[in-house]
């Protein structure tokens, strides 16, 4: 029998494993040493040279005999000590030995001629120690999720800083209210432009490239905003539109990434975590911007926030990959968890628009997204005015209570994600889970908005608003997760389509609210939002599905 050999010392770490092996003689002693077949143990010689070896196993299921105890072997470690290994063998298997990186200096491999056929062996060693650091064993799919979370944190930090900085800017440049409104709206010019394009690019070229491009683009636009403002108003409007172009690709690209990296059993909680980055980004931006402006002037907000994108991009290039099959460090075990026994498919080359737009669940997504964002954008845009005019809070109190809904949404989004994934893991159909979670996301805000006309104290009104936004966040486990359910290969395009409708709802809803308030009351504003929530609930429950309809 021929064997392969590596001489370990006390710093080596081995585990019990089944491997292929051949015989050899080392210093006139017939010995056999066997390495773990599923991991890559590291061996270090007494001279300090490093080697890395891997044994690859392909067991023969037709083996006719089981393991039989053979004998015990002692192997010197180069420091005068011996290690005892006990192994057993079985006939009719094959062994392959592969060495990666240099050599192990104490190993002297002699004859490799087989004498009695190939064998399979099991190695046992006591006091096995795990040497892999925890950060290396952290699941790669959740590294991707955390990087997407960080990108969305920066996304909303860079977006909301203008709402704070616009006050000293308007004083310096003598802008009137109409000009301020024009500047604020110019962001949406670019944001609308790249929703669908971002989805197409992500599905064709991969989410890593598109999301990385988006973060770099909007970070540069953020840094250049003070310079553009000093040049003139047209230049500032163009720069804000450029920033919208960068942020417009973020959601479709992220959705494409997670559709490839996250199994369905973890889909809701991963998306909830990523979207909570947006909510926490708004809180961070609203909290930090006044401090920076007070101490360093309004340009510091754009310079500091924008520069953070370069740090994120360096981590993104190093750690992220568009799909699991492109990551060379991904373990086989995690790849099986991600793919769930399926086969990772190639990026799409042609978008089947006719097929996509012919599916009722796609239109359920688009209509529901419009109904959902109408109420959401109204509350987030007009809430300071409501607090000031109706609840009689001063501007400082209004700003403080405006942060509360974002915190509530971040907490409830993650709570809803865990609940949804738990229901899926317990066997409830994905369709039922999506309908339950989105119904909460629609009917919860509708209920609490109807209670605003009955409350008598500001504290209860604030509580109703917070509960309305908190229940709204359950939508992250409903319609926001559904793009990956019905068409994982086109998840970017689907989100681009539905989010375009959502952004239009925000634009039209914000303008319509001002028109309603000129002729009516806040009750009328809330009644329109409640009506759209109910329409969305009906459309969603009749036409949505959690099954794949696009392949």
Coordinates of C-alpha atoms in Angstrom, one line a residue, residues 232-505:
X232 CA -25.1 79.1 -8.8
X233 CA -28.6 77.7 -8.4
X234 CA -28.7 75.8 -11.8
X235 CA -25.5 74.0 -10.9
X236 CA -26.9 73.1 -7.5
X237 CA -30.1 71.7 -9.0
X238 CA -28.1 69.6 -11.4
X239 CA -25.9 68.3 -8.6
X240 CA -29.0 67.3 -6.5
X241 CA -30.4 65.5 -9.5
X242 CA -27.1 63.7 -9.9
X243 CA -27.3 62.6 -6.3
X244 CA -30.8 61.2 -7.0
X245 CA -29.4 59.2 -10.0
X246 CA -26.9 57.5 -7.6
X247 CA -29.5 56.7 -4.9
X248 CA -32.0 55.6 -7.5
X249 CA -30.1 52.4 -8.3
X250 CA -29.5 51.5 -4.7
X251 CA -32.8 49.7 -3.9
X252 CA -32.9 47.6 -7.2
X253 CA -29.3 46.7 -6.9
X254 CA -29.6 45.6 -3.3
X255 CA -32.7 43.6 -4.1
X256 CA -30.8 41.8 -6.8
X257 CA -27.9 41.0 -4.4
X258 CA -30.1 39.6 -1.7
X259 CA -32.2 37.5 -4.2
X260 CA -29.0 35.6 -4.9
X261 CA -27.4 35.5 -1.5
X262 CA -30.3 35.0 1.0
X263 CA -32.4 31.8 1.2
X264 CA -36.1 32.2 1.5
X265 CA -36.1 31.2 5.2
X266 CA -34.0 34.4 5.9
X267 CA -35.4 36.7 3.3
X268 CA -37.8 38.8 5.5
X269 CA -35.3 39.5 8.3
X270 CA -32.5 40.3 5.9
X271 CA -34.6 42.8 4.0
X272 CA -36.0 44.3 7.2
X273 CA -32.4 44.9 8.5
X274 CA -31.3 46.5 5.3
X275 CA -34.3 48.8 5.1
X276 CA -34.0 49.7 8.8
X277 CA -30.6 51.2 7.7
X278 CA -32.6 53.8 5.8
X279 CA -34.6 54.7 8.9
X280 CA -31.6 54.8 11.2
X281 CA -29.8 56.9 8.5
X282 CA -32.5 59.5 8.7
X283 CA -32.2 59.5 12.5
X284 CA -28.5 59.9 12.3
X285 CA -28.6 62.6 9.7
X286 CA -31.2 64.6 11.5
X287 CA -29.3 64.3 14.8
X288 CA -25.7 64.9 13.6
X289 CA -26.3 67.6 11.0
X290 CA -27.3 70.4 13.4
X291 CA -24.2 69.7 15.5
X292 CA -21.9 69.8 12.5
X293 CA -23.5 73.0 11.2
X294 CA -23.3 74.7 14.6
X295 CA -19.6 73.9 15.0
X296 CA -18.2 73.9 11.5
X297 CA -20.7 75.5 9.2
X298 CA -23.2 74.0 6.8
X299 CA -20.6 72.8 4.1
X300 CA -19.2 70.4 6.8
X301 CA -22.3 68.3 6.6
X302 CA -21.8 67.5 2.9
X303 CA -18.0 67.0 3.2
X304 CA -18.2 64.6 6.2
X305 CA -21.2 62.6 5.1
X306 CA -20.0 62.2 1.5
X307 CA -16.5 61.1 2.5
X308 CA -17.9 58.1 4.4
X309 CA -18.8 56.6 1.0
X310 CA -15.1 56.0 0.2
X311 CA -14.7 53.9 3.3
X312 CA -17.7 51.8 2.5
X313 CA -16.6 51.3 -1.1
X314 CA -13.2 49.9 0.0
X315 CA -15.0 47.3 2.1
X316 CA -17.5 46.6 -0.6
X317 CA -14.8 45.9 -3.2
X318 CA -13.0 43.5 -0.8
X319 CA -15.9 41.6 0.8
X320 CA -18.9 41.6 -1.6
X321 CA -19.6 39.5 -4.7
X322 CA -22.7 39.6 -6.9
X323 CA -23.5 36.0 -6.4
X324 CA -22.3 33.1 -4.2
X325 CA -20.6 31.3 -7.0
X326 CA -18.3 34.3 -7.5
X327 CA -17.0 34.2 -4.0
X328 CA -13.9 32.0 -3.7
X329 CA -14.0 32.1 0.1
X330 CA -17.5 30.8 0.5
X331 CA -17.6 27.4 2.1
X332 CA -19.4 24.5 0.5
X333 CA -21.7 24.2 3.5
X334 CA -22.9 27.8 3.3
X335 CA -23.3 27.6 -0.5
X336 CA -25.7 24.6 0.0
X337 CA -27.6 26.7 2.6
X338 CA -27.9 29.6 0.2
X339 CA -28.9 27.6 -2.9
X340 CA -31.1 25.2 -1.0
X341 CA -30.3 22.4 -3.4
X342 CA -31.0 24.7 -6.4
X343 CA -28.6 25.8 -9.1
X344 CA -27.4 29.4 -9.3
X345 CA -28.5 30.9 -12.6
X346 CA -26.6 33.2 -14.9
X347 CA -27.5 36.9 -15.0
X348 CA -30.3 37.7 -17.5
X349 CA -29.4 39.0 -20.9
X350 CA -32.8 40.1 -22.1
X351 CA -35.6 41.5 -19.9
X352 CA -38.9 39.9 -20.9
X353 CA -41.1 43.0 -20.5
X354 CA -44.2 41.5 -22.1
X355 CA -44.1 38.5 -19.8
X356 CA -43.4 40.6 -16.7
X357 CA -46.2 43.1 -17.4
X358 CA -48.7 40.3 -18.2
X359 CA -48.6 38.9 -14.6
X360 CA -51.2 39.9 -12.2
X361 CA -48.9 39.6 -9.1
X362 CA -46.5 42.1 -10.7
X363 CA -49.4 44.6 -11.0
X364 CA -50.4 43.8 -7.5
X365 CA -46.9 44.8 -6.4
X366 CA -47.0 48.1 -8.4
X367 CA -50.4 49.2 -7.2
X368 CA -49.8 48.2 -3.6
X369 CA -46.5 50.0 -3.6
X370 CA -48.2 53.2 -4.8
X371 CA -51.0 52.9 -2.1
X372 CA -48.4 52.2 0.6
X373 CA -46.1 55.1 -0.3
X374 CA -48.9 57.6 -0.5
X375 CA -49.6 57.4 3.2
X376 CA -45.9 56.9 4.1
X377 CA -44.6 60.0 2.3
X378 CA -47.5 62.2 3.5
X379 CA -46.7 61.3 7.1
X380 CA -43.0 61.7 6.8
X381 CA -43.1 65.0 4.8
X382 CA -46.0 66.8 6.5
X383 CA -45.5 65.5 10.1
X384 CA -43.6 68.5 11.3
X385 CA -46.3 70.8 10.0
X386 CA -49.0 68.7 11.7
X387 CA -47.2 68.8 15.0
X388 CA -46.8 72.5 14.8
X389 CA -50.2 73.5 13.5
X390 CA -52.5 70.9 15.2
X391 CA -50.6 69.8 18.3
X392 CA -49.1 73.3 18.8
X393 CA -45.5 72.0 19.3
X394 CA -42.7 74.5 18.7
X395 CA -40.1 73.8 16.0
X396 CA -37.7 72.2 18.4
X397 CA -40.3 69.8 19.8
X398 CA -41.5 69.1 16.2
X399 CA -38.0 68.1 15.1
X400 CA -37.6 65.9 18.2
X401 CA -40.8 64.0 17.6
X402 CA -40.1 63.6 13.9
X403 CA -37.3 61.3 14.9
X404 CA -39.6 59.0 16.8
X405 CA -41.4 57.4 13.8
X406 CA -38.0 56.5 12.2
X407 CA -36.9 54.7 15.3
X408 CA -40.3 53.0 15.6
X409 CA -40.1 51.8 12.0
X410 CA -36.6 50.5 12.4
X411 CA -37.7 48.4 15.5
X412 CA -40.9 47.1 14.0
X413 CA -39.4 46.3 10.6
X414 CA -36.9 43.9 12.2
X415 CA -39.6 42.5 14.5
X416 CA -41.8 41.8 11.5
X417 CA -38.9 40.2 9.6
X418 CA -38.3 37.7 12.4
X419 CA -41.9 36.9 12.7
X420 CA -42.3 36.3 9.0
X421 CA -39.3 34.1 8.7
X422 CA -40.4 32.1 11.8
X423 CA -43.8 31.5 10.1
X424 CA -42.1 30.3 6.9
X425 CA -39.8 28.0 8.9
X426 CA -42.8 26.5 10.7
X427 CA -44.4 25.5 7.4
X428 CA -46.8 28.4 6.6
X429 CA -46.9 29.1 2.9
X430 CA -44.9 32.1 1.7
X431 CA -48.1 33.5 0.0
X432 CA -49.9 33.4 3.4
X433 CA -47.0 35.1 5.2
X434 CA -46.7 37.9 2.6
X435 CA -50.5 38.6 2.7
X436 CA -50.6 38.6 6.5
X437 CA -47.6 40.9 6.9
X438 CA -48.7 43.4 4.2
X439 CA -52.2 43.4 5.6
X440 CA -50.8 44.6 8.9
X441 CA -48.7 47.1 6.9
X442 CA -51.9 48.5 5.3
X443 CA -54.6 48.2 8.0
X444 CA -52.4 49.1 11.0
X445 CA -51.7 52.7 9.7
X446 CA -55.3 53.0 8.4
X447 CA -56.6 52.2 11.9
X448 CA -54.3 54.6 13.8
X449 CA -54.9 57.4 11.4
X450 CA -58.6 57.2 11.9
X451 CA -58.1 57.5 15.7
X452 CA -56.3 60.9 15.3
X453 CA -59.6 62.8 15.1
X454 CA -60.7 61.3 18.4
X455 CA -57.6 61.9 20.6
X456 CA -57.6 64.9 22.9
X457 CA -54.0 65.2 24.0
X458 CA -50.8 65.7 22.0
X459 CA -49.2 62.7 23.7
X460 CA -51.9 60.4 22.4
X461 CA -51.6 61.9 18.9
X462 CA -47.9 61.3 18.9
X463 CA -48.5 57.7 20.0
X464 CA -51.0 57.2 17.2
X465 CA -48.5 58.5 14.6
X466 CA -45.7 56.3 16.0
X467 CA -48.0 53.2 16.0
X468 CA -49.1 54.1 12.5
X469 CA -45.5 54.2 11.2
X470 CA -44.5 51.1 13.3
X471 CA -47.2 49.0 11.8
X472 CA -46.4 50.4 8.3
X473 CA -42.9 48.9 8.7
X474 CA -44.4 45.4 8.5
X475 CA -44.5 46.0 4.8
X476 CA -40.8 45.1 4.6
X477 CA -41.9 41.5 5.2
X478 CA -44.8 41.9 2.8
X479 CA -44.6 43.7 -0.6
X480 CA -40.9 44.6 -0.2
X481 CA -40.0 40.9 0.1
X482 CA -42.3 39.8 -2.7
X483 CA -40.1 40.8 -5.6
X484 CA -37.7 38.1 -4.8
X485 CA -40.5 35.6 -4.3
X486 CA -42.2 35.9 -7.7
X487 CA -39.2 36.6 -9.9
X488 CA -35.7 36.2 -8.2
X489 CA -33.9 36.6 -11.5
X490 CA -35.7 39.9 -12.2
X491 CA -35.8 41.1 -8.6
X492 CA -34.0 44.3 -9.5
X493 CA -36.3 45.2 -12.4
X494 CA -39.4 44.3 -10.4
X495 CA -38.3 46.6 -7.5
X496 CA -37.5 49.3 -10.0
X497 CA -41.0 49.1 -11.5
X498 CA -42.8 49.1 -8.2
X499 CA -40.6 51.7 -6.5
X500 CA -41.1 54.1 -9.5
X501 CA -44.8 53.9 -8.7
X502 CA -44.0 54.4 -5.0
X503 CA -41.9 57.6 -5.7
X504 CA -44.6 59.0 -7.9
X505 CA -47.1 58.4 -5.0

